Each structure stands twice: as structure tokens, then as C-alpha cells.
mmCIF file of C-alpha atoms in Angstrom:
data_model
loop_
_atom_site.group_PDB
_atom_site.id
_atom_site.type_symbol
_atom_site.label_atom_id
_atom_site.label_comp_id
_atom_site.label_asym_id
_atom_site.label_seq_id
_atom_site.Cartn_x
_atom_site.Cartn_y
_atom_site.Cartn_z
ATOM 1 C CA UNK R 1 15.750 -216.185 -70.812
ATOM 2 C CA UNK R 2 18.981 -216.829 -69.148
ATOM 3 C CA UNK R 3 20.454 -216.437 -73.311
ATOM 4 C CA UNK R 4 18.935 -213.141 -73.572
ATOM 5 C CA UNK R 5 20.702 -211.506 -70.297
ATOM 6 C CA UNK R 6 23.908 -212.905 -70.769
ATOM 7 C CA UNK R 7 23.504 -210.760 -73.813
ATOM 8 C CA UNK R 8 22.269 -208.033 -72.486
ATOM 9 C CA UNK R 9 25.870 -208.731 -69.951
ATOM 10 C CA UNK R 10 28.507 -209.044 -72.609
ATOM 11 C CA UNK R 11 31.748 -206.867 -72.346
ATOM 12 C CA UNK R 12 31.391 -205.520 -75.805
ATOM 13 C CA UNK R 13 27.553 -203.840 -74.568
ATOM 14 C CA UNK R 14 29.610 -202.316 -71.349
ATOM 15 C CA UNK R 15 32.598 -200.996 -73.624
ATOM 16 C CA UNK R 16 29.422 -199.933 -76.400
ATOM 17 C CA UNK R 17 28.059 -197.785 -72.979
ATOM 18 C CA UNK R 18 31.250 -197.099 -71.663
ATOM 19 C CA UNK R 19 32.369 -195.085 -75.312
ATOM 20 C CA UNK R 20 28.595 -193.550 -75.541
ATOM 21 C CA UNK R 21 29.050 -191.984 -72.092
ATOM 22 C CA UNK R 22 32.760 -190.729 -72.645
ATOM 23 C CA UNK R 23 31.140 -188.684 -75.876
ATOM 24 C CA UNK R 24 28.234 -187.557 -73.403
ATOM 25 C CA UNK R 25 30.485 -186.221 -71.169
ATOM 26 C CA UNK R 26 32.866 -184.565 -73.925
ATOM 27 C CA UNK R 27 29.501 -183.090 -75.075
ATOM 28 C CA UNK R 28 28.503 -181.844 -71.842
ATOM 29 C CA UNK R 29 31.333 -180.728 -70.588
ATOM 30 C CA UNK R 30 31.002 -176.916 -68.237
ATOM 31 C CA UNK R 31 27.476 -177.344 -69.316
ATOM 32 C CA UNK R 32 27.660 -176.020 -72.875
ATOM 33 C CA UNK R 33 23.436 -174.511 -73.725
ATOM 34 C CA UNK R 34 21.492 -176.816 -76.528
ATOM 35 C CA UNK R 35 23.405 -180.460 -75.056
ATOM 36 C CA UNK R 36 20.821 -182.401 -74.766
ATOM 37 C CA UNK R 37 20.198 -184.374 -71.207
ATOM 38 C CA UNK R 38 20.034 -187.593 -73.018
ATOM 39 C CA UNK R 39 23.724 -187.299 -74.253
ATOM 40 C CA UNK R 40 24.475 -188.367 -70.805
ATOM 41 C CA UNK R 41 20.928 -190.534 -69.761
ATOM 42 C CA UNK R 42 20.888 -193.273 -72.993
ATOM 43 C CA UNK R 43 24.805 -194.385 -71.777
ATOM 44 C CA UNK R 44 23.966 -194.514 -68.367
ATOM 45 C CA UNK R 45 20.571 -196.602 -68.941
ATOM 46 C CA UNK R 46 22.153 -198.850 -71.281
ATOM 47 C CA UNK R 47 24.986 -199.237 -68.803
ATOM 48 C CA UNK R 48 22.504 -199.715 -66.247
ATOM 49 C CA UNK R 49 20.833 -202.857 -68.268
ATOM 50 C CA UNK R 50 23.925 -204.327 -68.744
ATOM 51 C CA UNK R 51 24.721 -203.961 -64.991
ATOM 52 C CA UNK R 52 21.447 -205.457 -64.477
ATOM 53 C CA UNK R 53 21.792 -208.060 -66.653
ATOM 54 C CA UNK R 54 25.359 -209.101 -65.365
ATOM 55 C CA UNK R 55 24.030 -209.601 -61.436
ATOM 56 C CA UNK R 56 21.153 -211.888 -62.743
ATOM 57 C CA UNK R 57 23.001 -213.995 -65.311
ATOM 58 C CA UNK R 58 27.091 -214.211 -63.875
ATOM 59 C CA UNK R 59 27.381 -216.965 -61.164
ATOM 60 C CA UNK R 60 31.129 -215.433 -60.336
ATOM 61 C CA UNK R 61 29.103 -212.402 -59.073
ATOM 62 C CA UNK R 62 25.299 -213.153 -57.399
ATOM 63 C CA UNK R 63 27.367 -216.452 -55.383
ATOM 64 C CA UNK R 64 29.707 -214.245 -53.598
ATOM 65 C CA UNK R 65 27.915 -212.074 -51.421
ATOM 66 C CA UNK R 66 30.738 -209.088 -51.315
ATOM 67 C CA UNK R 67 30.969 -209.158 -54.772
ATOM 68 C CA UNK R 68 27.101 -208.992 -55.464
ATOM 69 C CA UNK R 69 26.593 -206.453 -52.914
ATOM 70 C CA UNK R 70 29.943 -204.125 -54.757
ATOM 71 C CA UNK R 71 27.914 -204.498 -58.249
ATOM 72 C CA UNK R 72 24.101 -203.631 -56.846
ATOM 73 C CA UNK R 73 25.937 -200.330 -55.619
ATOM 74 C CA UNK R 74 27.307 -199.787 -58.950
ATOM 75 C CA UNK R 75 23.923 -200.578 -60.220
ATOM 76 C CA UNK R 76 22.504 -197.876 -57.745
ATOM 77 C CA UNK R 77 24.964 -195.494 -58.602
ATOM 78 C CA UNK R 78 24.649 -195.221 -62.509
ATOM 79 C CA UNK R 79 20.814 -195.407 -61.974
ATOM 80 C CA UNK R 80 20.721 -192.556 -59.933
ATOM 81 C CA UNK R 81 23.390 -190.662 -61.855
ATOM 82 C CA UNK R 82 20.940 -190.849 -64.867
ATOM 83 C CA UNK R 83 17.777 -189.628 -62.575
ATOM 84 C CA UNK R 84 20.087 -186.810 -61.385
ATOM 85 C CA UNK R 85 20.394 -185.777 -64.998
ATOM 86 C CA UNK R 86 17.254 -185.862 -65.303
ATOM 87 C CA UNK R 87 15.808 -183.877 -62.399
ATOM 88 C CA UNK R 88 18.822 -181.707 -61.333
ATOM 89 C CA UNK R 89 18.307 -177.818 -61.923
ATOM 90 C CA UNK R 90 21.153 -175.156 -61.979
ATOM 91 C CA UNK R 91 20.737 -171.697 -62.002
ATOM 92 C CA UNK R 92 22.565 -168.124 -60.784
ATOM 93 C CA UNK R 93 20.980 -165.059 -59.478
ATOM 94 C CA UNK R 94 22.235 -161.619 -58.210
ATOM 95 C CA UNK R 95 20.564 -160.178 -55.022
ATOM 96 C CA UNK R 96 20.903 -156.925 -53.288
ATOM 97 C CA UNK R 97 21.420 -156.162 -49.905
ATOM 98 C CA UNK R 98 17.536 -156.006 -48.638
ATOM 99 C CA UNK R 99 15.615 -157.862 -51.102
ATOM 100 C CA UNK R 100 14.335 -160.973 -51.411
ATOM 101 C CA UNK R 101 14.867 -164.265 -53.368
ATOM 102 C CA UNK R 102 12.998 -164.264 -56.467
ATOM 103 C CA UNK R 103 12.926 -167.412 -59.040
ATOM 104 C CA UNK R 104 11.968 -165.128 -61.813
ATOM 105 C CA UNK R 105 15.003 -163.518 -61.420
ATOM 106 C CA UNK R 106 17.088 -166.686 -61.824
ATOM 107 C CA UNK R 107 19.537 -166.767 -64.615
ATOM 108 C CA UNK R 108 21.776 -169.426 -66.591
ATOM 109 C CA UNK R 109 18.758 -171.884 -65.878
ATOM 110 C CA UNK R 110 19.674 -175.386 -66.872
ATOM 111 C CA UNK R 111 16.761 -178.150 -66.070
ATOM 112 C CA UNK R 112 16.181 -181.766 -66.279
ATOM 113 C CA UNK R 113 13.168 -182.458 -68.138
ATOM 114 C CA UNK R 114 11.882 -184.321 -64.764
ATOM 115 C CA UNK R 115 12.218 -181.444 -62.512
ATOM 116 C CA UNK R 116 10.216 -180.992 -60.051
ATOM 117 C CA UNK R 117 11.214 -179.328 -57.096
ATOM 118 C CA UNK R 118 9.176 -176.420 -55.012
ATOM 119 C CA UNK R 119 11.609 -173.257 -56.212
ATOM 120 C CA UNK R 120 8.610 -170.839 -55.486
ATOM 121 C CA UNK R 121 8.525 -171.821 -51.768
ATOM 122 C CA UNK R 122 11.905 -170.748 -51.293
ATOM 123 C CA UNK R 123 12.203 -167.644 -49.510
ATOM 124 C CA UNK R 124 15.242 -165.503 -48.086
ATOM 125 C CA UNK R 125 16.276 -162.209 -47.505
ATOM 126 C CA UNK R 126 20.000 -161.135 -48.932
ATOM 127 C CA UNK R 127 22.071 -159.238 -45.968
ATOM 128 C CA UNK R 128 25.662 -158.204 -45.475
ATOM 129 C CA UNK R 129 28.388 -159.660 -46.501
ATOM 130 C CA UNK R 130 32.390 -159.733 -46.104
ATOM 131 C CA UNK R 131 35.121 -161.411 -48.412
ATOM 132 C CA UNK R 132 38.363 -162.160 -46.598
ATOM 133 C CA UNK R 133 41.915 -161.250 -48.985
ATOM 134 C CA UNK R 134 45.021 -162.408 -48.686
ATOM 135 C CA UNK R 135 48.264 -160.801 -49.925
ATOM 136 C CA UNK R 136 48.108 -160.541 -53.581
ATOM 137 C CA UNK R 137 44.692 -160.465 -53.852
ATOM 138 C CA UNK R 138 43.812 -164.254 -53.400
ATOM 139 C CA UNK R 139 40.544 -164.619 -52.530
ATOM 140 C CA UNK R 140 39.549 -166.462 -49.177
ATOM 141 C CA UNK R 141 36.452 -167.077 -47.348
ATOM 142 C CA UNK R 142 33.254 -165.479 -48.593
ATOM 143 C CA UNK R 143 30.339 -165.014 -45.397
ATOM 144 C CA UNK R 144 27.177 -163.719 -46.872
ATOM 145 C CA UNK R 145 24.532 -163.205 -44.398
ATOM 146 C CA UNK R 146 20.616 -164.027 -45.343
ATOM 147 C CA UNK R 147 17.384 -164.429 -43.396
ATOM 148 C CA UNK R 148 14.928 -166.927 -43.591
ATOM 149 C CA UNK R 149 11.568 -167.561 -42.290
ATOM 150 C CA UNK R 150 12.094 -169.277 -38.762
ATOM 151 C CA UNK R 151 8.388 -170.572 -39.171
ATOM 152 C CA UNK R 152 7.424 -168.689 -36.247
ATOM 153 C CA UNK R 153 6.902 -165.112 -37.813
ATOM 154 C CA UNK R 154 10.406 -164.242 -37.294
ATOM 155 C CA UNK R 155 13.502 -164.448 -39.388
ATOM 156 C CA UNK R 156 16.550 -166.604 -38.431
ATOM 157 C CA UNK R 157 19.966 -165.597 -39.346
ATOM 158 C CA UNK R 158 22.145 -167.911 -41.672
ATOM 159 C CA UNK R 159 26.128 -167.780 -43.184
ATOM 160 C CA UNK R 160 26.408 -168.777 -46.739
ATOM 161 C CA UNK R 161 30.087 -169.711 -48.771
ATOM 162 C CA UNK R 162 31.406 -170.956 -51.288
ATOM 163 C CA UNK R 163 31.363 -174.260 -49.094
ATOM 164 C CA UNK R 164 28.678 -173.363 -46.814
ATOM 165 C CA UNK R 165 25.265 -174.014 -49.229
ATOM 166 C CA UNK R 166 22.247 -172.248 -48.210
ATOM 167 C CA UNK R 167 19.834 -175.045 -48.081
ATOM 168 C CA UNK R 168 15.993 -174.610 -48.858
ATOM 169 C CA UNK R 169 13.730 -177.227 -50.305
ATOM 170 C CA UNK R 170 16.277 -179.354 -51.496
ATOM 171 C CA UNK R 171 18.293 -176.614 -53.687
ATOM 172 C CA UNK R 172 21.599 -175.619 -52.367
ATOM 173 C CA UNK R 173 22.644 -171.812 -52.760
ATOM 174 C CA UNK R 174 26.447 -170.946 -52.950
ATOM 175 C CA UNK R 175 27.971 -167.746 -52.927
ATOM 176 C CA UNK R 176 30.448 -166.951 -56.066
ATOM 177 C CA UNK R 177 32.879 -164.788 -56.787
ATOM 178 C CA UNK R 178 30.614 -162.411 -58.666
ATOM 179 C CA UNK R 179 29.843 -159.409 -55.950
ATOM 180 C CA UNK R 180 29.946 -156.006 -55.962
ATOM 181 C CA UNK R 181 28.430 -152.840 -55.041
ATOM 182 C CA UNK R 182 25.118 -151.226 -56.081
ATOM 183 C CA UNK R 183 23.766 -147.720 -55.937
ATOM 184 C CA UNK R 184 20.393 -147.501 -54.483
ATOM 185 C CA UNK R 185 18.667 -144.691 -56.707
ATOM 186 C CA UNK R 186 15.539 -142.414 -57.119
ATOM 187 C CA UNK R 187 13.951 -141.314 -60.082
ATOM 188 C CA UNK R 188 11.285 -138.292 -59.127
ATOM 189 C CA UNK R 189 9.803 -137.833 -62.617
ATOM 190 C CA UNK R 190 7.584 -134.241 -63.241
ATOM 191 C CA UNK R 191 4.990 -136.349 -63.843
ATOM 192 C CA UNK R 192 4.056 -139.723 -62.301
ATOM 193 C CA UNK R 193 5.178 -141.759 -59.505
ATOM 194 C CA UNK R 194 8.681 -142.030 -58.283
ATOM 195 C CA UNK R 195 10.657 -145.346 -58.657
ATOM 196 C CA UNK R 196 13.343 -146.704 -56.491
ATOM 197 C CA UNK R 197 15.754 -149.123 -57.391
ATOM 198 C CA UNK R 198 19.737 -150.596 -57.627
ATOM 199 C CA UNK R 199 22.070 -150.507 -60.155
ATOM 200 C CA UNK R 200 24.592 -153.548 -60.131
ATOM 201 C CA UNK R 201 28.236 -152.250 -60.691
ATOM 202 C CA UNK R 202 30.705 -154.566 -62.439
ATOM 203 C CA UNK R 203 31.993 -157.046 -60.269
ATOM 204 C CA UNK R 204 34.214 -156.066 -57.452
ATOM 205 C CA UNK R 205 37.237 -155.820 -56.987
ATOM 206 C CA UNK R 206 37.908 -158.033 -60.648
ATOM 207 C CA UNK R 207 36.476 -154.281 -62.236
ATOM 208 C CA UNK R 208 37.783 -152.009 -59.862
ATOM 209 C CA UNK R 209 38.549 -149.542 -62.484
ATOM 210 C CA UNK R 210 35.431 -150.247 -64.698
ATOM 211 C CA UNK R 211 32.337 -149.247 -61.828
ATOM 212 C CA UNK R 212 30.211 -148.105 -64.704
ATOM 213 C CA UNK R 213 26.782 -149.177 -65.744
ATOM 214 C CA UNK R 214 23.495 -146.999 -67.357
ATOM 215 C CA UNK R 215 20.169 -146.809 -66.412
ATOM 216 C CA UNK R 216 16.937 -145.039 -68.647
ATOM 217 C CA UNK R 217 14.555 -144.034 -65.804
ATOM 218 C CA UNK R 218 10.743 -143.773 -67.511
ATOM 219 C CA UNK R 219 9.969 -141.151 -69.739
ATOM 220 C CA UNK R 220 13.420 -139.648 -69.988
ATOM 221 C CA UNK R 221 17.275 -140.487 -71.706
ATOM 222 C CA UNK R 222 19.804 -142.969 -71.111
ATOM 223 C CA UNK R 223 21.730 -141.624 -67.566
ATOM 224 C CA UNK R 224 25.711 -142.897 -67.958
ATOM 225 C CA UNK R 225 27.186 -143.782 -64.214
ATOM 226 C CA UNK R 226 30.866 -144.018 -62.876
ATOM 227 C CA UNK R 227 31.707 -145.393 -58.820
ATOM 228 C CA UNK R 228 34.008 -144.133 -57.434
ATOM 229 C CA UNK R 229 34.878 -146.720 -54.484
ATOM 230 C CA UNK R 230 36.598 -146.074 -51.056
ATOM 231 C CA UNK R 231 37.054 -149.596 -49.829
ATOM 232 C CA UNK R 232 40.750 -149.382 -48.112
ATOM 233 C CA UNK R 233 41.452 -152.199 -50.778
ATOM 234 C CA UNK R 234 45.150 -153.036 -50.012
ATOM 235 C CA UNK R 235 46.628 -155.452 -52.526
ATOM 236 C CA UNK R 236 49.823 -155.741 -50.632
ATOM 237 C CA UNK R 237 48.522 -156.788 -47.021
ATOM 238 C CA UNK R 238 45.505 -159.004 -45.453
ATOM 239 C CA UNK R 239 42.046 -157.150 -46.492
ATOM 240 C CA UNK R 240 38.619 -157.256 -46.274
ATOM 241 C CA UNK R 241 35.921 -156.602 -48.321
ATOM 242 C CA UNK R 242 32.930 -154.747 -46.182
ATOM 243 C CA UNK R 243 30.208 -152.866 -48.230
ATOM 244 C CA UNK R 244 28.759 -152.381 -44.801
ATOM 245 C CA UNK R 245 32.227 -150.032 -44.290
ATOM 246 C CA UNK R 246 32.578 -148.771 -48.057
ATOM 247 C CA UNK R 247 31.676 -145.221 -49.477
ATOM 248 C CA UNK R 248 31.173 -144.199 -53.191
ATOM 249 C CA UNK R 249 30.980 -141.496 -55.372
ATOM 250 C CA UNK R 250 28.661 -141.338 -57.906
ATOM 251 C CA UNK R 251 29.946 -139.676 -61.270
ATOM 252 C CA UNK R 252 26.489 -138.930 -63.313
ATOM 253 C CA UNK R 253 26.978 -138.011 -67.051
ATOM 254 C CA UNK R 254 23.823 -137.156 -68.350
ATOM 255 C CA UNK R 255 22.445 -136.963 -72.290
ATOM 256 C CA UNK R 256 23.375 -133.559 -72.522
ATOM 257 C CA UNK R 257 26.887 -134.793 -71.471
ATOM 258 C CA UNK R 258 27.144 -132.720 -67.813
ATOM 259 C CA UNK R 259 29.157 -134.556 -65.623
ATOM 260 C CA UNK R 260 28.408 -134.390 -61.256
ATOM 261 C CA UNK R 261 29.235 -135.930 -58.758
ATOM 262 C CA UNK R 262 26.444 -137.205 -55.697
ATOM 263 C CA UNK R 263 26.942 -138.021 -52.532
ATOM 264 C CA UNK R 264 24.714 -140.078 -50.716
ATOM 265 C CA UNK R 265 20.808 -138.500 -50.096
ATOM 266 C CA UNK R 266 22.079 -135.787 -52.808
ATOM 267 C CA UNK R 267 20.442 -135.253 -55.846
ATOM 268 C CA UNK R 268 20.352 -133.954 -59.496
ATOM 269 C CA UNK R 269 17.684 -132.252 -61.708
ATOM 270 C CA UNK R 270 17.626 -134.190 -65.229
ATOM 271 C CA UNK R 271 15.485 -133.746 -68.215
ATOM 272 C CA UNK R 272 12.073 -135.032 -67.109
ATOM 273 C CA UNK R 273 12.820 -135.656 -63.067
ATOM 274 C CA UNK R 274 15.566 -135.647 -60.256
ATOM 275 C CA UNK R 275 17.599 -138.557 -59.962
ATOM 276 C CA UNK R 276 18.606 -138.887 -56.282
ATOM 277 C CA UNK R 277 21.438 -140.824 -54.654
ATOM 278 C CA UNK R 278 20.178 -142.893 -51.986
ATOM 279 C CA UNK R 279 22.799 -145.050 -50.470
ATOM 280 C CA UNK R 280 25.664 -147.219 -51.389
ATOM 281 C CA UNK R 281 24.244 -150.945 -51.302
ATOM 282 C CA UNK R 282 25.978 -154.198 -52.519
ATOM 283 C CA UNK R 283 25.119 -157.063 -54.103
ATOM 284 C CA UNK R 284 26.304 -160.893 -54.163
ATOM 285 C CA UNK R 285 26.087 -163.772 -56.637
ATOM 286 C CA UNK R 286 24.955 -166.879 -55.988
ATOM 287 C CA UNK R 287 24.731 -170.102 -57.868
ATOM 288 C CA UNK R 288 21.913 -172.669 -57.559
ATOM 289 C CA UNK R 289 22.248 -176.149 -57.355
ATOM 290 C CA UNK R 290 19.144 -178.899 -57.005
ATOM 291 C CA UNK R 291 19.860 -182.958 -57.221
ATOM 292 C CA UNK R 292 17.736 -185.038 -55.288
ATOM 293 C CA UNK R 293 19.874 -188.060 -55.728
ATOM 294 C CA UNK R 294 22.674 -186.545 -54.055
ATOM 295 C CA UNK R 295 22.200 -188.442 -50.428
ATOM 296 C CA UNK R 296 20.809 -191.643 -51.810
ATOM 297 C CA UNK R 297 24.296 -191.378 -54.342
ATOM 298 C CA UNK R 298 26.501 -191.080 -51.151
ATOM 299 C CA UNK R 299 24.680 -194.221 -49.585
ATOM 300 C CA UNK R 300 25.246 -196.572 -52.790
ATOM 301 C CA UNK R 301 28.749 -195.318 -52.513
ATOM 302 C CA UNK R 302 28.501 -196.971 -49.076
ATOM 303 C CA UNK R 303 27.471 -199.742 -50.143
ATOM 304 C CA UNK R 304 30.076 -200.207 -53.201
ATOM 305 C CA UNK R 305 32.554 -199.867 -50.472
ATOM 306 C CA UNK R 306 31.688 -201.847 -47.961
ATOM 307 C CA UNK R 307 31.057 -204.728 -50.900
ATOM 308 C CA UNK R 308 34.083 -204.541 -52.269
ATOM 309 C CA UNK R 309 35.748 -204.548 -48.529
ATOM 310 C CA UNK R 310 33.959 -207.677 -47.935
ATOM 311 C CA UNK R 311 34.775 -209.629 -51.095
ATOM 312 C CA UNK R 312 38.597 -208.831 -50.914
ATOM 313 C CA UNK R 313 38.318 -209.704 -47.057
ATOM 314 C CA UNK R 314 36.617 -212.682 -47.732
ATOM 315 C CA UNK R 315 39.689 -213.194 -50.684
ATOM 316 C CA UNK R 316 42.601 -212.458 -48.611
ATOM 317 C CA UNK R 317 40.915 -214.120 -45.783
ATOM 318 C CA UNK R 318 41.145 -217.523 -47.566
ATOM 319 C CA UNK R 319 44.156 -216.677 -49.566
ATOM 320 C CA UNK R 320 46.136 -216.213 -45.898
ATOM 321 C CA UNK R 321 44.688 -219.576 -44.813
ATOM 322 C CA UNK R 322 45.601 -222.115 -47.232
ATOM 323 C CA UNK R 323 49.209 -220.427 -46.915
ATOM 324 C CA UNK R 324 49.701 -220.537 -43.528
ATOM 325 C CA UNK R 325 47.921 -224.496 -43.769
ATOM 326 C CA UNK R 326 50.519 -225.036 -46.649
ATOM 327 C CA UNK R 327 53.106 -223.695 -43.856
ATOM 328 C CA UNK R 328 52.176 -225.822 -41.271
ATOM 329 C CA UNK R 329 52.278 -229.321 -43.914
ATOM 330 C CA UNK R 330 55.710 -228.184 -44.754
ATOM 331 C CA UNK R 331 56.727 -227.686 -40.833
ATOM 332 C CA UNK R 332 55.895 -230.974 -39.746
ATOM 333 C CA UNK R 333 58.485 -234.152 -39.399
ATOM 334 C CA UNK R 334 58.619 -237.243 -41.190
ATOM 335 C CA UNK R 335 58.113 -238.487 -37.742
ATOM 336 C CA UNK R 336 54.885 -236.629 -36.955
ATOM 337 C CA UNK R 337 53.600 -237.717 -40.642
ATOM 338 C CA UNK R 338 54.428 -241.515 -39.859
ATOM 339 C CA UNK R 339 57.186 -241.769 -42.302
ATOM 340 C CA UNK R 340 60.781 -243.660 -41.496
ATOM 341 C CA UNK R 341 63.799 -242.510 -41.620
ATOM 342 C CA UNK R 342 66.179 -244.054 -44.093
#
């Protein structure tokens, strides 16, 4: 038995793991779509046997309390890196000002095949948002106000950032610098109901110049649209980006190729309906991030560090005591150690 793990403990297994996990994370590197989860998984379970193995079987580390405690966080942390992998989920979505969180609308989805987390019982409500600029255009903070359920029939008020997650079942929500604004339109057809909905514009301001998008409303052609923003966007002072304070424009070209302009609540006859110009709305994307490990990863790394504090404390400890006892023999006189002088 005690032949098998030190084995299973041998450096050349840990360097075998350490190479297979380097190529696992060249693979899956920015998340590439079609990398497999086990790229990353196989290296860190075979690195976790060989941990294993190592505690059980080495004398130089399960005798030395520090040290064992340093390498059963290690342990901890590679096994729960590879359950991560496993169960994580990652995701973005674009909401509009008004509506509501829905998973179906989730984008970029990348899963663990062990996930398992409660993404239908999350529920919020997008709201206003502002994006502080700098001179030059650099980007500061992002505060992008959402509702949730306060569990009492109201809604409670919440600030999301780049560094402020919305958290909700265990997935964390960050706001990215994908926002922009969104026309809020009308389609009256001759026949059949109306339809109301938004049209995401390019982002803003990275596509200030390129607020175009196209919409088919039912039974009709392809409707061609150009925003023309009023945002008091100053790339040579302090700024701040506030839909809430923003007018547009829109420029409708139609399939017949007439081109008008709409103002908010105006409207324009079409082949088929009237397309009306409701409001000027905006939208902000988020990204979605799930790991359940991610509290139990900070405590092993607790626990590696206190370890490894103890077993150099313990070191140094005895390393500054047999010098300063190796100070004190040389300190004392041939008197006090009975000798005679010649």
C-alpha cells in the first residue's frame, strides 16, 4: 500500500500534471467555444491524487504540522478549482431600461457539465444608469440601477459596477462596457395587433457615429434606422453619460428609400402600418458569472497561508535558537566552563 502512494507521489507524476494543466490552460485561454472542460479537470484531478498521495506517504510533510496543514490547503485548492470547472456558468445579456431579467435571453453561455444553480429564480428589474468620463474619454465608474424583489411585495433598490456584482442565487452580475441607447417603438399594423418594443443601438459612445440598426415589423419590409444623439458628450473635459438626460433623433429610411426624421410620440405611415416613436430608452450589458467554490477557495487559501506561516515560524523559530545557544557557548570563559588557564 504504502509502495503504491509513494507512486502515486513521485515528482515526475506532479511535473506529468503540472505540463497537462499548462496545455489546459493554453487551450482555454479567454474561453475559446468547443474547449472542452476536461482540458483543465483531468490535470487538476491527477494533480489532486498526487497531492493526496504525497500527505499520506511523505513523513517530511504529515510530521510537521505547518507543513501538513500548507499541503491539505493546496489539496483543497486544486480540488475545488476542478469542481469550479465543472459547475461554474458564464453568460452576458443586454437589458433595457424597464424590463426584466430573462435567462432565455442570456448569451455567450458557457457551462460546466455539473451545473446546477437556480438561474430561473433570479429576478430583477434593469433601471437607470450613469457612466462617469474622464478627459480623453477614459472610462470610470459605471452605476447601473436595478430592482429586486424585497420579499415583501415591494422592490428594493440596488447599484451594480464593474466591481460592484449584483448578487442573486449565487450568480454574480457585472456591468460591462457594452451600453447604449435604445428606441422604444410602435408598430400599428392595418391589420392585427400593435407591437411594442426596443431597438438596441450600437454601443455607446465606442459607435457614436454608427447609431444604426433595422427592424422588419410583421407583415411589412425591412425599416433602416439612424440616432441621432444629444448627450453633451465632451471628449475634452469630465463627462457623464445620462440616458435619463439624453435626446435622439430618429432618421427612418424606409423600403421605398424616404428618409424622416421622428421625434419622440411622433409617428410615420409605412407600407402595411405606422411606426411610432415612443421614447428614447437605454440599455446596459452585463456579464454573468456563477462558481460556487469561490468562498470555500478563499478559505483553503487561508489555510495555505496560515500553514505555511506556521512551518517557517516553527523553522526560524528553531533556527534563531540554536544560534543564539551557539552564541551563548562561545560567550562563556574558560573559567565558567572549568578549564585552567595556561
Amino acid at each position: 500500500m504504502m509502495k503504491r502512494l509513494r507512486q502515486l507521489a513521485s515528482l515526475r507524476l506532479t511535473l506529468a500534471g503540472m505540463g497537462l494543466l499548462g496545455v489546459g490552460a493554453a487551450l482555454s485561454y479567454d474561453n475559446p467555444v468547443g474547449t472542452p472542460v476536461w482540458v483543465l479537470v483531468i490535470p487538476l484531478a491527477l494533480l489532486s491524487v498526487n497531492l493526496f498521495a504525497a500527505i499520506l506517504s511523505n513523513p517530511h510533510i504529515n510530521r510537521r504540522g505547518g507543513l501538513l496543514l500548507f499541503h491539505v490547503g493546496l489539496l483543497l485548492i486544486v480540488v475545488l478549482a476542478a469542481v469550479g470547472r465543472l459547475t461554474r456558468m458564464e453568460g452576458r445579456i443586454e437589458l433595457t431600461e424597464g424590463t426584466a431579467f430573462a435567462a432565455e435571453d442570456l448569451t455567450e453561455i458557457r457551462q460546466g457539465p455539473w451545473h446546477a444553480g437556480a438561474l430561473e429564480r433570479v429576478q430583477f428589474v434593469q433601471g437607470p444608469y450613469t457612466v462617469d468620463y474622464t478627459t480623453g474619454m477614459a472610462r470610470g465608474p459605471t452605476r447601473s440601477q436595478v430592482l429586486i424583489p424585497d420579499g415583501g411585495g415591494g422592490w428594493e433598490r440596488r447599484i451594480v459596477g464593474d466591481d460592484t456584482p449584483l448578487v442573486l442565487e449565487s450568480y454574480r452580475f457585472y456591468t460591462t462596457f457594452n451600453k447604449g441607447f435604445a428606441p422604444i417603438l410602435s408598430w400599428i399594423p392595418d391589420q392585427g395587433a400593435p407591437v411594442t418594443g426596443s431597438v438596441h443601438m450600437p454601443p455607446y459612445p465606442l459607435f457614436e457615429h454608427r447609431q444604426a440598426n433595422r427592424w422588419t415589423p410583421p407583415g411589412t419590409g425591412e425599416i433602416r434606422f439612424w440616432l441621432q444623439l444629444e448627450t453633451g458628450m465632451d471628449p475634452a473635459a469630465d463627462w457623464r453619460l445620462d440616458p435619463v438626460n439624453s435626446s435622439g433623433v430618429l432618421v427612418v429610411r424606409s423600403a421605398d428609400e424616404r428618409r424622416v426624421e421622428l421625434k419622440p410620440g411622433e409617428s410615420l405611415r409605412l407600407d402595411g402600418g405606422v411606426l411610432r416613436y415612443e421614447r428614447l430608452s437605454s440599455w446596459m450589458g452585463y456579464k454573468l458569472y456563477y462558481d460556487p467554490t469561490l468562498h470555500w477557495l478563499f478559505i483553503a487559501a487561508m489555510v495555505t497561508v496560515f500553514g505555511l506561516a506556521a512551518h517557517f515560524w516553527r523553522k526560524f523559530g528553531a533556527v534563531q535558537a540554536y544560534a543564539a545557544a551557539q552564541e551563548a557557548a562561545k560567550s562563556q570563559s574558560p573559567g565558567d566552563m572549568g578549564g585552567k588557564a595556561a
